[in-house]
Tab-separated table of C-alpha atoms in Angstrom:
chain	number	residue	atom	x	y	z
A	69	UNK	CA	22.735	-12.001	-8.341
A	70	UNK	CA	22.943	-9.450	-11.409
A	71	UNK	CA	19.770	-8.011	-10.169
A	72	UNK	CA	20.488	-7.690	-6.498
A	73	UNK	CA	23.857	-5.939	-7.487
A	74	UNK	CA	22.062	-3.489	-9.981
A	75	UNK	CA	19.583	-2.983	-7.539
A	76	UNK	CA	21.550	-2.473	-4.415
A	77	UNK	CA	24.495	-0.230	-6.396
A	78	UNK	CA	21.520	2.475	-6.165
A	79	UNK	CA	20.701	2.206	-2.741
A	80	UNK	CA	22.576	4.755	-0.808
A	81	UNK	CA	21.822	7.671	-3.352
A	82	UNK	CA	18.006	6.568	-3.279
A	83	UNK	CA	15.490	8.521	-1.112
A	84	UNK	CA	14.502	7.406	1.719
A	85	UNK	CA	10.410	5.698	2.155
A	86	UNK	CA	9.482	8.633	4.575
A	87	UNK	CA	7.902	10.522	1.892
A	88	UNK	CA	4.677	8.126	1.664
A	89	UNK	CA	4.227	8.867	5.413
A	90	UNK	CA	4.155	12.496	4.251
A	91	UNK	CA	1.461	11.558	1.497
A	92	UNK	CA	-0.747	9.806	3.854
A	93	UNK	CA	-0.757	12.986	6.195
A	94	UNK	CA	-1.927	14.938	3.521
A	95	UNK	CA	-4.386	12.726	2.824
A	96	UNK	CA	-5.891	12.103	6.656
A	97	UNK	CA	-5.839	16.223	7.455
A	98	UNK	CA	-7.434	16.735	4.172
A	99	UNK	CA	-10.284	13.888	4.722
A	100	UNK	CA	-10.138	14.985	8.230
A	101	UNK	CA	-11.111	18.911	7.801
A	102	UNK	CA	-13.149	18.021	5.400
A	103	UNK	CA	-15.635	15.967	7.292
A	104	UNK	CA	-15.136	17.976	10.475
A	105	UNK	CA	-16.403	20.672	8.707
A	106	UNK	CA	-19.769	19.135	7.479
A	107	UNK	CA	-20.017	17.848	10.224
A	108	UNK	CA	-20.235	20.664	12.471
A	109	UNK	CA	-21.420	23.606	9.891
A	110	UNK	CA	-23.064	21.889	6.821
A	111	UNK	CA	-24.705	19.065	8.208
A	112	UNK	CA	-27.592	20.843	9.497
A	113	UNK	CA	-28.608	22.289	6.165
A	114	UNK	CA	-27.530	19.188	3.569
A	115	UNK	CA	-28.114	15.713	4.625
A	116	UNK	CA	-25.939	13.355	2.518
A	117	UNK	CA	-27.046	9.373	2.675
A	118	UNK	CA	-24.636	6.626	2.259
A	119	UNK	CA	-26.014	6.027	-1.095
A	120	UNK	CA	-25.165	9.559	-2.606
A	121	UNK	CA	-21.298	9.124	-0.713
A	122	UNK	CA	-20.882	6.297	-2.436
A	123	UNK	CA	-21.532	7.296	-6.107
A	124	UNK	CA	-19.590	10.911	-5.579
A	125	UNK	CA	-16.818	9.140	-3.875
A	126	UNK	CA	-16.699	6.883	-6.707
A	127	UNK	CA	-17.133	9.148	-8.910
A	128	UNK	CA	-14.011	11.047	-7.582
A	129	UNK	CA	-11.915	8.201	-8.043
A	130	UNK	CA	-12.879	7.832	-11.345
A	131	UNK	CA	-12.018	11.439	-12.505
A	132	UNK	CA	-8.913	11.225	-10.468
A	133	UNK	CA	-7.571	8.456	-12.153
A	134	UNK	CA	-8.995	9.391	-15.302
A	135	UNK	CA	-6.842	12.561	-14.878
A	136	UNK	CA	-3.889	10.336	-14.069
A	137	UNK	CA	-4.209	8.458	-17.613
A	138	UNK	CA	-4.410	11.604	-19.669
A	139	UNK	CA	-1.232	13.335	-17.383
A	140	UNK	CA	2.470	12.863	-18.282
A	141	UNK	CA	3.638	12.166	-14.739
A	142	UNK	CA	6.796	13.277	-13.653
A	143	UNK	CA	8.988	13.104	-10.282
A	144	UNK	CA	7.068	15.733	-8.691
A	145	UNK	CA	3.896	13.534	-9.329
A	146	UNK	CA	5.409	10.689	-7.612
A	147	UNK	CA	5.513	12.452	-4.145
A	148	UNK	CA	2.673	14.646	-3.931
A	149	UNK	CA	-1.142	13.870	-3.053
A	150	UNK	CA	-2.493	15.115	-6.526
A	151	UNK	CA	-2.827	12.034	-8.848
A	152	UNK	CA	-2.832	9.291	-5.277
A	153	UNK	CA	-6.392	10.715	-4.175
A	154	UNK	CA	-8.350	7.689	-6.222
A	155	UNK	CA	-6.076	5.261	-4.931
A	156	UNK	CA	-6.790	6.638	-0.416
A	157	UNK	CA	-10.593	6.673	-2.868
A	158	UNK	CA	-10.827	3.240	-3.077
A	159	UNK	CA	-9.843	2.451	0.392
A	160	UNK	CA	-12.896	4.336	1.405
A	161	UNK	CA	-15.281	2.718	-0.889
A	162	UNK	CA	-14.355	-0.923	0.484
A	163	UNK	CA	-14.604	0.381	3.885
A	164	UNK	CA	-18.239	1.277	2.558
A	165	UNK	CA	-19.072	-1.488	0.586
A	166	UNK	CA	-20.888	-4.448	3.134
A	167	UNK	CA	-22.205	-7.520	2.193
A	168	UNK	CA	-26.068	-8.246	2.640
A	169	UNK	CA	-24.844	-12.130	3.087
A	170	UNK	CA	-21.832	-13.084	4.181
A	171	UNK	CA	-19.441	-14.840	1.536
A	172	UNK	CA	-18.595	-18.424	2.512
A	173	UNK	CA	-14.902	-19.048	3.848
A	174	UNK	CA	-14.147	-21.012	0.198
A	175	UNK	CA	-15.011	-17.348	-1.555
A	176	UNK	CA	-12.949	-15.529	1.029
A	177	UNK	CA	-10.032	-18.113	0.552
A	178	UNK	CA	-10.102	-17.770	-3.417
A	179	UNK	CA	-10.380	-13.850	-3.073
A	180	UNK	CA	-7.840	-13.693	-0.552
A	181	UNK	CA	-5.050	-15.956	-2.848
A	182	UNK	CA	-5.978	-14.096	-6.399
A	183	UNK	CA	-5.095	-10.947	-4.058
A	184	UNK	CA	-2.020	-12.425	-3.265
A	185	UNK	CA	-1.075	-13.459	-7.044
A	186	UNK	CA	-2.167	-9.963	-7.780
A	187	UNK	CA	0.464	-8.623	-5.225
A	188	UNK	CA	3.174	-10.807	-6.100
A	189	UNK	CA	2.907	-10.113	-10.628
A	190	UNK	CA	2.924	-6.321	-9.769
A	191	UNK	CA	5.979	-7.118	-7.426
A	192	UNK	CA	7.654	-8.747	-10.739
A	193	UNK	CA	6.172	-6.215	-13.677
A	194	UNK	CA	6.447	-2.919	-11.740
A	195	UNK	CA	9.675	-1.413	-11.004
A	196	UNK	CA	12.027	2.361	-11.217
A	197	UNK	CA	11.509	2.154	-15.243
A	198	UNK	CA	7.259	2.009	-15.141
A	199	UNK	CA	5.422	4.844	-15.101
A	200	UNK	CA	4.112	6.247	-11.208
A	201	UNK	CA	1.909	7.323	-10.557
A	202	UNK	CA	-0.083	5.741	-13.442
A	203	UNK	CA	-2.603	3.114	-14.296
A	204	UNK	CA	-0.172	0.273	-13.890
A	205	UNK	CA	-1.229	0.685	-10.079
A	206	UNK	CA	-4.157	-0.337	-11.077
A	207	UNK	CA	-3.677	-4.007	-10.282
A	208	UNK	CA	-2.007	-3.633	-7.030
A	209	UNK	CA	-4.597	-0.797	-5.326
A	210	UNK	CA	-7.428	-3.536	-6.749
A	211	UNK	CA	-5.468	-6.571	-4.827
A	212	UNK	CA	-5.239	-4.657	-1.570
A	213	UNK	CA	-9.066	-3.625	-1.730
A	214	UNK	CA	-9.565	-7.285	-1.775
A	215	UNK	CA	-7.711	-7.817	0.622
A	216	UNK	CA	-9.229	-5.058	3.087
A	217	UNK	CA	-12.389	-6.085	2.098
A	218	UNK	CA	-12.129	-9.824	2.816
A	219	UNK	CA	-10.623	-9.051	6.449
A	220	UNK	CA	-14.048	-8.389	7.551
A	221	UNK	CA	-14.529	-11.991	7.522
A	222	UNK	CA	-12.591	-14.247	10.085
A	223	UNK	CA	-11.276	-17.624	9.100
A	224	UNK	CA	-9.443	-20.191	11.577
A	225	UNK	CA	-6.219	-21.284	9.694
A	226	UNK	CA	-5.332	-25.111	10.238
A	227	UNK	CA	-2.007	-24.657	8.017
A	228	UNK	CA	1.081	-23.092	8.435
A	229	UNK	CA	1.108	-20.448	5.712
A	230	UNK	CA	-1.458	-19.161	6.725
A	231	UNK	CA	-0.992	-18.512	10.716
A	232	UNK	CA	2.827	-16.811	9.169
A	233	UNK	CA	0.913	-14.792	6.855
A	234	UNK	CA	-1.397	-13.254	10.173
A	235	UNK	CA	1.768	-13.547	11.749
A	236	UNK	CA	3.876	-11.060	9.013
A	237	UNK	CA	0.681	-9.049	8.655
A	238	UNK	CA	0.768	-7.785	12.002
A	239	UNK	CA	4.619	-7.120	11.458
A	240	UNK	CA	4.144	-5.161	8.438
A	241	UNK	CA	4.395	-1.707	9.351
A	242	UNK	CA	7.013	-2.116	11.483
A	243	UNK	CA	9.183	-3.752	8.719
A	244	UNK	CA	7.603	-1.214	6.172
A	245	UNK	CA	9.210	1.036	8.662
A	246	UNK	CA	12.520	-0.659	8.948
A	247	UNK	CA	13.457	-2.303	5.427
A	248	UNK	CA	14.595	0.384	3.804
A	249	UNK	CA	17.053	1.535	6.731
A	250	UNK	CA	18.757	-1.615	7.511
A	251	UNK	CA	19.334	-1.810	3.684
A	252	UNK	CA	21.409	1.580	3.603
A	253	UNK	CA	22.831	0.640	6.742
A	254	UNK	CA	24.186	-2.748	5.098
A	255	UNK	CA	25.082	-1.550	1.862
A	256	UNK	CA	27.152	1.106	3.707
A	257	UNK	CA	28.800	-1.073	6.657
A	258	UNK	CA	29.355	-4.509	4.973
A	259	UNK	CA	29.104	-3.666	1.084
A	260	UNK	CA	30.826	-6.979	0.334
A	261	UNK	CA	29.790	-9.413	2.700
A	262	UNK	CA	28.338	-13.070	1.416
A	263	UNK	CA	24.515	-13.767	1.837
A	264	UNK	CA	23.551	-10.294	2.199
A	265	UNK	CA	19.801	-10.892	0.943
A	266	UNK	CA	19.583	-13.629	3.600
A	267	UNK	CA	21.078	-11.312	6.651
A	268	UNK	CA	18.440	-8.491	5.316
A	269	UNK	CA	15.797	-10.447	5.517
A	270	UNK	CA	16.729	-12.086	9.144
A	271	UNK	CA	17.708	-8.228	11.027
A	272	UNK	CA	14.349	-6.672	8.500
A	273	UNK	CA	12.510	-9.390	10.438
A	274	UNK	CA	14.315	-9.229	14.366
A	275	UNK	CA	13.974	-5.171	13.872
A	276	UNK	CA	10.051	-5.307	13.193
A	277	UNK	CA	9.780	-8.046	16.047
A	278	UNK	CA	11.378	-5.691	18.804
């Protein structure tokens, strides 16, 4: 209760999660222009394998983030592409990275639920006071490559946690989209009403559904 109050006393003065939308536009026109222009001017005069992508784009990440450790960050830091370029890095490196033999569904399973511990500690440890961008999202970016990279591999779930884990998967932009929202607009309309974490979660959840 201490934390929820602490927490939601901030809300209305906080800004709003647009400004990662922002980010990942930089990002896509950026990778975008970039390839569109060795594609249609460069490519006939330096052939790049998948091999050589691979190692620069890895080493890219590696010197971004490297920069990132050595770099006081500041606010300005925390909404700008400059020190997030290794993290949209290793996004492309999974989406690179395929398997000569497919992993058995035990291997995907175990991958899959380390990725969700992974998630859920830097949910706990990470918060306004840490340092961002820095190399405490580190274990986060890793859990979601895990993640991207085991969805390449299907597997039929008999139990329930898993068919509402698909099912708030494919809701997850659309809440991404509406959390932060219905939280002003509670904090603002009904600032003392009971159960407020529990109405969140059920109007977060109806929201993302319509």
């Amino acid at each position: 209760t201490r934390y929820w109050r602490n927490w939601s006393s901030d809300v209305c003065s906080s800004d709003l999660h647009f400004w990662t939308l922002s980010v990942e536009w930089q990002f896509y026109i950026l990778f975008s222009c970039t390839f569109f222009l060795y594609a249609k001017y460069i490519s006939n005069f330096i052939k790049i394998n998948q091999s050589f992508l691979l190692i620069s784009c890895t080493l890219l990440c590696l010197l971004n983030f490297l920069s990132l450790t050595f770099h006081a960050a500041n606010s300005r830091d925390y909404f700008t592409l400059n020190y997030r370029v290794w993290e949209f890095g290793c996004g492309i490196l999974i989406s690179m990275v395929k398997p000569k033999d497919a992993p058995n569904s035990t291997q995907i399973s175990f991958l899959r639920f380390i990725s969700y511990v992974m998630i859920i500690v830097s949910m706990l440890l990470i918060d306004k006071y840490s340092l961002l961008p820095g190399p405490v999202l580190v274990v986060p970016i890793l859990a979601t490559s895990f993640l991207i990279y085991s969805g390449d591999f299907k597997i039929k779930y008999r139990l329930l946690p898993g068919k509402f884990l698909s099912h708030i998967g494919n809701l997850s932009y659309s809440i991404y989209l509406w959390h932060w929202p219905l939280i002003v607009a509670i904090e603002y309309l009904f600032p003392n009403i009971r159960f407020k974490f529990f109405l969140l979660l059920l109007l977060i959840y109806l929201f993302s559904i319509v």
